[in-house]
XYZ file of C-alpha atoms in Angstrom:
773
model
C 136.175 104.894 41.716
C 136.800 106.883 44.915
C 133.046 107.523 45.221
C 132.328 103.798 44.805
C 134.975 102.962 47.436
C 133.431 105.476 49.863
C 129.935 104.003 49.377
C 131.295 100.483 49.966
C 133.144 101.610 53.106
C 130.034 103.321 54.497
C 127.943 100.223 53.700
C 130.387 97.921 55.484
C 130.609 100.347 58.431
C 126.804 100.380 58.771
C 126.794 96.569 58.823
C 129.465 96.538 61.531
C 127.615 99.132 63.604
C 124.250 97.362 63.304
C 125.922 94.055 64.142
C 127.603 95.615 67.177
C 124.260 97.084 68.299
C 122.666 93.667 67.946
C 125.373 92.034 70.062
C 125.972 94.900 72.522
C 124.857 93.758 75.931
C 122.487 95.799 78.092
C 120.700 94.989 81.324
C 117.188 93.547 81.109
C 114.824 92.482 83.866
C 113.271 89.122 83.031
C 110.131 88.139 84.903
C 109.656 84.375 85.198
C 106.642 82.220 86.044
C 107.752 80.994 89.462
C 105.537 77.913 89.275
C 106.864 76.782 85.868
C 110.298 75.582 87.058
C 110.915 72.022 85.801
C 111.706 69.478 88.519
C 115.100 68.708 87.000
C 116.395 71.997 88.473
C 117.127 72.072 92.188
C 116.426 75.827 92.513
C 115.143 78.753 90.489
C 118.550 80.369 89.920
C 119.759 77.160 88.286
C 116.717 77.269 86.007
C 117.276 80.961 85.182
C 120.929 80.249 84.344
C 119.944 77.486 81.951
C 117.512 79.831 80.212
C 120.165 82.477 79.725
C 122.761 79.952 78.505
C 120.274 78.587 75.967
C 120.000 81.935 74.167
C 123.592 83.160 74.285
C 124.953 84.464 70.991
C 127.446 82.125 69.385
C 129.769 84.662 67.804
C 133.459 84.408 68.625
C 133.368 87.741 70.472
C 130.381 86.795 72.567
C 131.901 83.399 73.397
C 134.919 85.241 74.801
C 132.658 87.616 76.760
C 130.553 84.776 78.132
C 133.613 83.133 79.615
C 134.739 86.341 81.257
C 131.581 87.531 82.954
C 128.478 86.317 84.696
C 125.443 87.394 82.703
C 122.936 87.219 85.574
C 123.417 90.136 87.969
C 120.326 89.619 90.193
C 117.888 86.878 91.093
C 114.473 88.013 92.384
C 112.496 85.721 94.669
C 109.904 87.497 96.847
C 107.987 90.546 95.610
C 109.018 89.729 92.048
C 110.155 86.487 90.441
C 112.897 86.389 87.862
C 116.315 87.834 87.197
C 118.275 90.759 85.805
C 120.765 89.809 83.132
C 123.102 91.418 80.596
C 121.892 90.415 77.137
C 122.143 91.473 73.507
C 119.097 92.381 71.414
C 119.377 89.057 69.592
C 119.437 87.153 72.891
C 116.422 89.059 74.216
C 114.411 88.159 71.105
C 115.231 84.486 71.637
C 114.430 84.622 75.338
C 111.006 86.214 74.761
C 109.735 83.005 73.190
C 111.105 80.699 75.895
C 108.622 78.814 78.093
C 108.292 80.277 81.581
C 109.259 83.820 80.525
C 106.439 86.196 81.546
C 107.854 89.594 80.544
C 111.116 91.387 79.770
C 111.718 94.973 80.949
C 114.640 97.057 79.626
C 116.744 98.738 82.291
C 115.287 102.171 83.232
C 117.079 105.063 84.871
C 115.270 106.751 87.787
C 115.980 110.113 89.420
C 115.628 111.299 93.006
C 112.746 113.737 93.496
C 114.620 116.254 95.276
C 111.270 119.919 111.749
C 108.719 121.887 112.189
C 106.566 119.391 110.344
C 105.740 117.148 113.364
C 104.236 120.125 115.199
C 102.531 121.484 112.081
C 100.958 118.053 111.572
C 99.746 117.899 115.180
C 102.111 115.136 116.292
C 103.631 116.947 119.266
C 102.936 119.908 121.560
C 104.825 123.075 120.668
C 106.484 123.478 124.056
C 107.950 120.029 124.562
C 109.415 117.092 122.712
C 108.733 114.760 125.636
C 105.737 112.429 125.714
C 104.727 113.539 122.245
C 101.731 111.906 120.665
C 103.570 109.602 118.266
C 106.131 108.509 120.869
C 103.366 106.656 122.728
C 103.680 104.051 119.963
C 107.411 103.350 120.404
C 106.918 99.815 121.671
C 105.631 98.604 118.334
C 108.150 97.021 115.996
C 107.415 98.695 112.672
C 110.276 98.716 110.153
C 110.427 101.191 107.269
C 112.598 100.381 104.271
C 114.018 103.534 102.667
C 115.245 103.169 99.064
C 117.611 106.059 98.478
C 121.291 107.081 98.603
C 122.136 105.324 101.874
C 122.474 106.722 105.378
C 124.934 108.716 107.512
C 124.825 106.551 110.665
C 126.605 108.985 113.008
C 123.748 111.471 112.807
C 122.024 112.014 116.138
C 118.740 111.327 114.355
C 119.692 107.649 114.341
C 120.431 107.410 118.058
C 118.850 104.207 119.417
C 118.822 105.174 123.109
C 115.821 103.661 124.888
C 114.819 101.410 122.017
C 114.054 97.746 122.599
C 116.034 94.970 120.872
C 115.595 94.465 117.134
C 112.384 92.460 116.539
C 112.915 88.730 116.110
C 111.042 88.613 112.789
C 113.635 90.869 111.163
C 115.766 88.970 108.617
C 117.757 91.900 107.222
C 121.516 92.432 107.210
C 124.080 95.126 107.860
C 126.348 95.027 104.823
C 129.815 96.482 105.295
C 132.146 98.386 103.005
C 134.208 101.573 102.884
C 133.188 103.739 105.833
C 130.476 101.366 107.021
C 130.926 98.610 109.605
C 128.633 96.330 111.577
C 128.547 98.691 114.539
C 126.986 101.396 112.358
C 123.737 99.455 112.499
C 121.892 99.602 115.789
C 118.371 99.347 117.174
C 117.310 102.328 115.029
C 119.130 101.456 111.782
C 118.336 97.744 111.813
C 119.593 97.027 108.308
C 121.695 98.570 105.553
C 122.307 97.116 102.105
C 123.656 98.257 98.735
C 122.500 97.497 95.168
C 124.830 98.485 92.370
C 125.111 95.725 89.742
C 122.644 97.430 87.388
C 124.355 100.786 87.893
C 127.779 99.349 87.115
C 126.477 97.455 84.087
C 125.161 100.756 82.688
C 127.900 103.196 83.722
C 131.005 101.180 84.575
C 132.626 100.473 87.903
C 131.872 102.802 90.804
C 134.770 105.145 91.607
C 135.280 104.105 95.212
C 137.307 107.217 95.958
C 134.500 109.505 94.814
C 131.585 107.482 96.222
C 131.168 105.066 99.106
C 130.582 101.545 97.777
C 128.773 100.848 101.012
C 125.537 101.943 102.715
C 127.221 105.200 103.797
C 125.494 108.219 102.247
C 127.730 110.465 100.148
C 124.866 112.553 98.804
C 122.749 113.421 101.890
C 119.354 112.762 100.270
C 118.945 109.290 101.811
C 119.933 110.486 105.285
C 117.393 113.316 105.005
C 114.517 111.050 103.926
C 115.318 108.333 106.497
C 115.409 110.895 109.311
C 112.117 112.393 108.113
C 110.476 108.966 108.319
C 111.668 107.849 111.721
C 114.453 110.050 113.086
C 114.938 110.146 116.854
C 114.309 113.549 118.496
C 117.315 115.905 118.367
C 117.129 119.140 120.337
C 118.797 122.255 118.998
C 118.738 121.048 115.398
C 119.220 123.841 112.834
C 120.854 124.792 109.546
C 123.319 127.612 110.145
C 120.917 128.989 112.766
C 117.806 128.649 110.617
C 114.804 126.518 111.745
C 116.210 126.076 115.250
C 114.273 123.546 117.323
C 113.771 119.821 117.879
C 114.070 117.720 114.728
C 112.301 114.365 114.763
C 110.807 111.922 112.316
C 107.122 111.217 111.849
C 107.448 107.862 113.646
C 110.402 108.216 116.044
C 109.735 104.771 117.505
C 109.943 102.998 114.145
C 113.061 101.270 112.825
C 114.881 102.139 109.596
C 116.342 99.790 107.010
C 118.443 101.652 104.433
C 118.618 100.241 100.887
C 121.152 102.186 98.824
C 119.979 102.115 95.199
C 121.076 105.565 93.995
C 124.618 106.550 93.133
C 126.371 109.571 91.660
C 125.054 108.798 88.174
C 121.465 107.916 89.088
C 119.312 104.979 90.138
C 118.618 101.951 87.933
C 115.518 99.796 87.824
C 117.279 96.435 88.227
C 118.857 97.685 91.460
C 115.571 99.206 92.692
C 113.737 95.962 91.931
C 116.329 93.929 93.829
C 116.032 96.302 96.785
C 112.213 96.001 96.879
C 112.457 92.231 96.578
C 115.092 91.999 99.322
C 113.312 94.465 101.630
C 110.088 92.459 101.512
C 112.024 89.247 102.258
C 113.839 91.058 105.101
C 110.523 91.874 106.740
C 109.863 95.606 106.228
C 106.331 96.866 106.912
C 106.569 100.084 104.888
C 108.595 101.045 101.812
C 109.484 104.705 101.240
C 110.640 105.406 97.680
C 111.446 109.043 96.843
C 112.300 108.605 93.173
C 110.636 108.213 89.800
C 111.287 107.407 86.173
C 108.422 108.653 84.046
C 105.111 106.946 83.309
C 104.601 103.757 81.319
C 101.728 101.287 81.200
C 101.212 99.231 84.346
C 102.656 96.040 82.886
C 105.746 97.854 81.528
C 106.560 99.631 84.807
C 108.938 97.365 86.740
C 108.593 99.416 89.936
C 104.790 99.154 89.733
C 105.070 95.385 89.255
C 107.449 95.049 92.223
C 105.232 97.313 94.362
C 102.277 95.058 93.486
C 104.250 92.103 94.832
C 105.141 94.037 97.994
C 101.476 94.968 98.500
C 100.544 91.286 98.175
C 102.913 90.592 101.058
C 101.233 93.258 103.204
C 103.808 96.029 102.686
C 102.624 99.648 102.361
C 104.408 101.429 99.486
C 104.736 105.221 99.417
C 106.287 107.022 96.417
C 106.919 110.647 95.508
C 104.688 112.106 92.796
C 107.538 113.986 91.106
C 108.739 117.593 90.830
C 107.419 118.377 87.337
C 104.579 120.679 88.389
C 102.705 122.811 87.773
C 102.350 121.172 84.348
C 99.273 118.928 84.201
C 99.651 115.173 83.666
C 103.176 115.289 85.104
C 102.836 112.544 87.746
C 104.937 109.430 88.185
C 104.180 106.335 90.295
C 100.439 106.349 89.537
C 99.489 102.699 90.184
C 96.498 102.421 92.568
C 98.400 100.097 94.940
C 101.070 102.797 95.406
C 100.405 105.831 97.621
C 101.430 108.779 95.427
C 102.518 111.826 97.429
C 102.554 115.472 96.331
C 104.179 118.358 98.213
C 102.857 121.328 100.188
C 104.218 124.151 102.324
C 104.221 124.538 106.111
C 103.615 127.571 108.313
C 107.341 128.325 108.564
C 109.300 130.675 106.352
C 112.795 132.150 106.009
C 112.214 135.750 104.919
C 114.802 138.025 103.367
C 114.453 141.597 102.078
C 115.447 143.213 98.817
C 115.660 146.979 99.355
C 115.768 148.826 96.030
C 117.345 152.219 95.461
C 113.920 153.715 94.681
C 112.762 152.996 98.236
C 110.757 149.887 97.365
C 111.185 146.890 99.723
C 110.386 143.380 98.446
C 110.165 140.296 100.653
C 111.725 137.082 99.395
C 113.384 134.083 101.024
C 116.883 132.759 101.684
C 118.957 130.444 103.875
C 122.176 132.375 103.364
C 124.487 132.648 106.348
C 128.114 133.499 105.721
C 130.991 135.879 106.207
C 130.137 137.935 103.126
C 127.182 139.954 104.393
C 125.999 143.041 102.538
C 125.614 146.252 104.490
C 121.989 147.305 104.915
C 123.229 150.923 105.138
C 124.712 150.813 101.676
C 123.272 150.367 98.196
C 125.036 148.130 95.639
C 124.818 148.481 91.858
C 122.180 146.187 90.379
C 122.523 144.469 86.994
C 120.345 142.229 84.834
C 121.963 140.592 81.806
C 118.645 139.837 80.100
C 116.326 142.232 78.324
C 112.708 142.890 77.412
C 112.741 140.166 74.743
C 110.544 137.140 75.403
C 113.206 134.805 73.961
C 115.448 133.245 76.640
C 118.904 134.704 77.151
C 121.551 132.365 78.685
C 123.012 135.377 80.527
C 119.723 136.100 82.290
C 119.785 132.507 83.566
C 123.346 132.980 84.900
C 124.559 129.794 83.237
C 128.198 128.764 83.514
C 130.459 131.002 81.429
C 127.778 133.540 80.447
C 128.567 136.427 82.821
C 131.098 139.137 81.926
C 133.313 139.840 84.929
C 133.799 143.450 83.749
C 130.044 144.034 83.964
C 129.288 141.980 87.094
C 132.123 142.688 89.556
C 130.969 144.407 92.732
C 127.298 144.227 91.767
C 124.143 142.360 92.751
C 123.090 140.237 89.766
C 119.498 139.318 88.882
C 119.228 135.699 87.705
C 116.144 133.985 86.289
C 115.266 130.482 87.485
C 115.584 127.637 85.019
C 117.915 125.055 83.404
C 120.684 125.087 86.046
C 120.327 124.494 89.825
C 119.361 127.571 91.839
C 122.440 127.502 94.090
C 124.747 126.964 91.110
C 123.611 130.286 89.647
C 124.905 131.971 92.781
C 128.262 130.233 92.380
C 128.455 131.521 88.787
C 127.751 135.061 90.018
C 130.358 134.710 92.771
C 132.983 133.407 90.332
C 132.329 136.394 88.051
C 132.915 138.832 90.914
C 129.311 139.567 91.865
C 128.594 140.401 95.519
C 125.010 139.165 95.627
C 122.154 137.615 93.660
C 118.411 138.128 93.320
C 116.867 134.888 92.045
C 113.623 135.604 90.188
C 110.846 133.125 89.541
C 109.434 132.619 86.066
C 105.874 131.745 85.052
C 106.604 128.078 85.757
C 107.190 128.828 89.451
C 104.765 131.705 89.989
C 104.915 133.137 93.491
C 106.224 130.017 95.208
C 109.416 130.666 97.152
C 111.893 127.880 97.923
C 114.720 128.744 100.303
C 118.281 127.702 99.438
C 121.562 127.634 101.328
C 123.433 129.918 98.930
C 127.185 130.437 98.726
C 126.867 134.227 98.461
C 124.238 136.698 99.704
C 121.150 135.782 97.650
C 117.389 136.230 97.883
C 114.675 134.406 95.901
C 111.593 136.427 94.895
C 108.303 135.619 93.146
C 107.538 136.163 89.477
C 105.590 139.444 89.937
C 108.240 141.009 92.173
C 110.939 139.718 89.828
C 109.351 141.514 86.889
C 109.137 144.688 88.956
C 112.821 144.532 89.899
C 113.890 143.844 86.298
C 111.765 146.708 85.026
C 113.427 148.972 87.589
C 116.892 147.949 86.368
C 116.066 148.216 82.665
C 114.661 151.746 83.072
C 117.224 153.126 85.537
C 120.912 153.347 84.652
C 121.855 153.767 88.317
C 119.666 150.987 89.732
C 120.818 149.712 93.109
C 119.780 147.410 95.943
C 120.860 145.701 99.140
C 119.879 142.417 100.749
C 118.957 141.623 104.356
C 118.361 138.191 105.965
C 115.701 137.884 108.671
C 116.176 134.298 109.971
C 113.085 132.152 110.755
C 109.434 133.167 110.943
C 106.584 130.945 112.191
C 102.805 131.067 111.908
C 102.749 131.852 108.195
C 99.270 132.281 106.718
C 97.867 130.868 104.566
C 99.360 127.403 104.899
C 99.558 124.751 103.725
C 99.695 125.638 100.029
C 100.287 123.112 97.251
C 103.888 123.508 96.028
C 104.253 124.762 92.460
C 106.823 122.067 91.675
C 104.578 119.239 92.907
C 103.565 117.046 89.945
C 99.912 117.152 88.908
C 97.152 114.929 87.637
C 95.060 113.828 85.994
C 96.273 110.258 85.781
C 96.054 109.625 82.038
C 96.819 105.921 82.446
C 93.424 105.577 84.137
C 91.318 108.723 84.584
C 89.076 106.850 87.057
C 92.004 106.534 89.510
C 92.553 109.989 90.977
C 96.200 110.924 91.519
C 98.076 112.212 93.466
C 96.587 110.523 96.525
C 97.660 113.056 99.138
C 99.936 116.048 99.779
C 102.293 116.425 102.734
C 105.018 118.875 103.819
C 107.691 119.041 101.134
C 108.942 122.641 101.133
C 111.879 123.781 103.304
C 112.097 120.581 105.382
C 114.833 120.313 108.036
C 116.354 116.846 108.569
C 119.691 115.062 109.045
C 122.446 115.363 106.442
C 125.611 113.656 105.233
C 128.887 114.651 106.853
C 130.821 114.909 103.569
C 128.572 117.107 101.452
C 127.890 120.824 101.821
C 124.314 122.062 102.285
C 124.140 123.344 98.688
C 125.404 119.957 97.377
C 127.897 121.825 95.164
C 131.448 120.461 95.061
C 132.714 123.986 95.765
C 130.707 124.145 99.018
C 133.114 123.227 101.838
C 130.650 123.975 104.649
C 129.665 120.959 106.774
C 126.342 120.755 108.607
C 124.495 118.120 110.639
C 121.089 119.136 109.290
C 119.936 120.539 105.976
C 116.773 122.125 104.592
C 115.493 120.611 101.342
C 112.379 120.829 99.190
C 110.737 118.322 96.851
C 108.220 115.505 96.760
C 111.223 113.472 97.945
C 110.634 115.208 101.291
C 106.832 114.796 101.348
C 106.953 111.062 100.586
C 108.773 110.085 103.832
C 106.260 112.138 105.843
C 103.526 109.826 104.570
C 105.724 106.738 105.000
C 106.311 107.657 108.645
C 102.626 108.292 109.276
C 101.824 104.936 107.643
C 104.264 103.408 110.163
C 102.351 105.091 113.008
C 99.072 103.660 111.717
C 100.662 100.215 111.307
C 101.906 100.422 114.895
C 98.432 101.131 116.200
C 96.654 98.760 113.807
C 99.146 95.965 113.006
C 96.544 93.855 111.198
C 95.480 96.556 108.734
C 96.196 96.004 105.038
C 98.176 98.536 102.957
C 94.864 99.624 101.371
C 93.246 100.207 104.776
C 96.215 102.352 105.854
C 96.038 104.316 102.616
C 92.277 104.796 103.042
C 92.766 106.124 106.585
C 95.323 108.650 105.288
C 93.165 109.799 102.363
C 89.692 109.957 103.965
C 90.869 112.022 106.956
C 92.851 114.573 104.896
C 91.806 118.202 105.084
C 91.167 120.556 102.164
C 91.298 123.902 103.991
C 94.283 125.962 105.143
C 94.900 127.631 108.498
C 92.677 130.567 107.492
C 89.758 128.098 107.026
C 89.749 128.725 103.288
C 90.186 126.112 100.510
C 93.750 124.977 99.825
C 95.505 127.102 97.224
C 98.049 126.417 94.490
C 101.380 128.257 94.824
C 101.879 128.432 91.062
C 98.695 130.426 90.423
C 97.477 131.566 93.871
C 94.144 130.051 92.796
C 92.192 127.375 94.682
C 93.841 123.999 94.117
C 91.936 120.967 92.856
C 92.170 117.209 93.517
C 94.437 117.051 90.446
C 96.883 119.094 92.552
C 96.277 117.875 96.124
C 94.497 114.526 95.699
C 92.365 113.783 98.753
C 93.910 116.788 100.530
C 96.598 117.472 103.118
C 97.603 114.652 105.451
C 96.152 114.740 108.996
C 97.980 112.124 111.131
C 95.923 112.310 114.319
C 92.688 111.781 112.418
C 94.245 109.043 110.268
C 94.872 106.901 113.349
C 91.113 106.796 113.982
C 89.345 107.115 110.601
C 86.045 105.478 111.598
C 85.604 103.729 108.246
C 88.080 102.379 105.691
C 87.858 101.390 102.037
C 89.745 98.094 101.934
C 91.131 96.521 98.763
C 92.483 92.967 98.555
C 95.255 91.962 96.114
C 92.715 90.124 93.924
C 90.655 93.353 93.741
C 93.675 95.203 92.348
C 94.120 92.360 89.858
C 90.455 92.727 88.873
C 91.168 96.424 88.277
C 93.954 95.400 85.883
C 91.442 93.110 84.135
C 89.514 96.277 83.148
C 92.608 97.868 81.564
C 92.503 96.028 78.216
C 95.639 94.045 78.965
C 96.292 90.809 77.106
C 96.524 87.521 79.052
C 100.322 87.644 78.799
C 100.378 91.255 80.020
C 98.106 90.359 82.938
C 100.454 87.482 83.680
C 103.036 90.044 84.839
C 100.864 90.516 87.951
C 99.462 86.992 88.258
C 102.462 85.482 90.112
C 101.104 82.024 89.345
C 99.396 80.616 86.282
C 96.166 79.840 88.161
C 95.184 83.467 88.781
C 92.435 84.575 86.418
C 90.055 87.496 85.975
C 86.823 86.818 87.845
C 85.271 90.025 86.457
C 83.971 91.137 89.856
C 84.210 94.822 88.837
C 81.384 96.015 86.618
C 83.610 98.912 85.571
C 87.014 100.390 86.376
C 85.288 102.976 88.600
C 84.121 100.184 90.915
C 87.566 99.567 92.377
C 87.011 100.276 96.094
C 89.282 103.328 95.962
C 88.967 106.074 98.625
C 88.672 108.695 95.864
C 85.893 108.766 93.258
C 86.557 109.793 89.666
C 83.780 109.471 87.080
C 84.353 109.880 83.358
C 81.522 110.677 80.959
C 82.310 109.904 77.331
C 81.018 112.040 74.463
C 77.261 111.405 74.690
C 74.058 113.360 74.898
C 72.851 114.930 78.139
C 71.179 112.399 80.388
C 74.111 109.980 80.624
C 74.134 108.006 83.869
C 77.112 106.386 85.592
C 76.944 104.363 88.790
C 79.886 103.353 90.981
C 79.915 101.108 94.027
C 81.856 101.287 97.275
C 82.163 99.158 100.429
C 83.298 100.553 103.774
C 84.577 98.624 106.789
C 83.733 99.859 110.282
C 86.954 100.293 112.299
C 85.361 102.630 114.857
C 82.810 101.925 117.605
C 80.844 98.704 117.079
C 77.498 100.496 117.004
C 77.761 103.451 114.625
C 75.388 105.337 112.372
C 76.722 107.387 109.474
C 74.852 109.753 107.178
C 76.148 111.112 103.901
C 76.669 114.631 102.561
C 77.553 115.244 98.895
C 78.764 118.416 97.197
C 76.291 119.758 94.609
C 77.615 119.871 91.034
C 76.643 122.236 88.204
C 76.315 119.674 85.457
C 75.470 116.453 87.266
C 72.958 115.233 89.851
C 74.497 112.868 92.403
C 72.488 110.357 94.419
C 73.840 108.035 97.156
C 71.940 104.880 98.131
C 71.507 104.169 100.967
C 72.136 107.610 102.465
C 72.670 106.184 105.961
C 74.858 103.302 107.112
C 74.017 101.512 110.371
C 76.799 99.379 111.810
C 76.191 96.899 114.631
C 79.693 95.464 115.040
C 83.346 96.323 114.494
C 84.834 95.279 111.140
C 81.351 94.973 109.644
C 81.244 95.822 105.929
C 78.417 97.808 104.319
C 78.061 98.831 100.682
C 76.534 101.797 98.918
C 76.233 103.063 95.355
C 76.612 106.543 93.885
C 74.669 107.476 90.744
C 75.757 110.381 88.548
C 73.288 111.766 85.984
C 74.441 114.478 83.578
C 72.013 117.405 83.301
C 74.310 119.972 81.639
C 77.640 118.921 80.184
C 80.501 121.122 81.418
C 83.568 122.156 79.460
C 85.875 121.599 82.457
C 86.101 118.839 85.088
C 84.025 119.399 88.239
C 85.404 118.833 91.723
C 83.682 118.105 95.005
C 83.409 115.526 97.746
C 81.368 112.918 99.562
C 81.486 112.749 103.377
C 80.132 110.082 105.742
C 79.576 111.513 109.257
C 78.698 109.847 112.580
C 79.112 112.888 114.839
C 82.767 112.062 115.590
C 84.324 110.934 112.324
C 84.251 112.600 108.911
C 85.144 110.094 106.205
C 85.711 112.167 103.045
C 86.255 111.054 99.467
C 87.111 113.605 96.771
C 84.925 113.434 93.660
C 86.055 114.377 90.155
C 83.603 114.399 87.241
C 85.227 114.548 83.810
C 83.223 115.312 80.665
C 85.239 114.108 77.694
C 85.139 116.601 74.798
C 83.858 115.671 71.326
C 86.480 113.934 69.222
């Protein structure tokens, strides 16, 4: 009888739980057909409200809930049309079949992809910050919207001295709240808004004592990215003495509009979508979005859909590629209308020495500066809590609670990278009584060194050196070491190098669209910082700094956003695609030793799957000679090749009259600045032809001839092989034929360059031979 009672109880409990799940409300983004609003409704929000009310669950509980809360949390009207609403599974199913509903996206959580760069990129002379190249464009009213964690307005990087009044076309606002008032906006920060309804629906109310429910930046990330885009010049900028010099953004004459979409617990798609929609309506020219949330099909990616709408309105959208490298196929934000940015190093380093007791000296990196300095005249006992086993040991990773104070006190501890944040490992060592840390790379990081502002003396070393140090400790009972910090070193060679953490291609959504598009400085970048967070971002870090050094594609993305602003300032009529083309076709693929770009994770030559078109070259991008332009309908035609159903295509159609005109013979014919050809499993002799059209934006009378890299397995032919322009903005087309002679087991990489004696317009080429199934 007891057994029967237990089964009945479990059965009833399962019914209750499944019923609760069915009626539990979550946030969904509902895209609506803007043109389908019946005339009986005076506005779209009224129509949306009626739709939601028509599907509400009729249970007693839900009736109570419906009276207590507003289901619709956002209405979208510009780059995207629809709403975000809190609905149950049952209500969503009903709504899907309602007339006028185009698509429903579940709420998605996104994560942030966490000043020498202007000089390294050729934007200013090394001796002076006055009259720098990009400051000649200050009179142009370009506004960059930065979607991030907000902004710290008191930073000197947001000084508006000498700037003209806010442009009349600007429709944005300066929203106020705790720690943020109207006067915090100025002629540099022209707008500041917050978006939190999706966040609160998912996580509960924001703790206003722990986080600013205002545009003020608690975290520091948003301040850093905004200053990288368009920070005003600040002399004497440094982090605890490191990287001393003038800090300035890529486009110091541009304006910044801060859209706070990320909070302590993350960033949510309904908030991001509302920010994109609002920013476009406000009048931004460029959107800089240093966050990502994985890869889904184009029509299921709400950020991609919103970015499509922004592009239609003439807004350039730049997004970080992600920090999941060096694993292949690790990219986010891969839509062709988004500029996807990977990360690279600069020619600046922060060296630190590890001097072992056996006389060996190993060079690593660090940003440590504190009272607890180790004596270089003394050796300290060295300990490694791991072993020779290949299986991971939590102690070797210096995770919280894994270190034995009796073993660690007074010693330098070796910690492997992985699982926990790098600076947190140092805090764990410090709490256990350690006097220093050597942070060793694993195979995932290779020889790439990322400097951190540690809370105790600590040096990061590469994988090979790390193995050497660990071998020394494991074979010597009296192993010892000391650490020395050598400040800032310039002129590092080779540079740039593709960062190991930078996410990689290929783009498996569409192999014919090469991603990432470009790489830009993203390692050890100095920029403005929040006034309430320490440079390590740990709660135990009570240091306060005006500038911080960070690494990530979050840092490389605003470099490209700022350079896009420079191009927009010089060429205000250019489309987002033309700006992107200028950036990609002028990129370089050699380092400062005139050798091919290399990959930090392997020290091997990098490929377009790592660096895209190459490393950004701002001066050249302002005068590219030719551009590959793409109109919104062309991008829609690309989507027509992606085997999407009419309803899935409707997500991008914006109105019911837009149809596929089938102007692209194949997906490879999208007029993209990069060329990626895919050969399916067929016999040798396969031929593929792609077409491109270039627009002359250089001298009216220009003659270009083409040069193509030879390939092992394929013969490439370009027709015509010369282009003769007779007027500015003239368009000329050419075709590229690829004939397989010997199928290769690996992709082949090369390039196509159009030259006129002044300009070099380069497109990377990738040839992929699909293996037998």
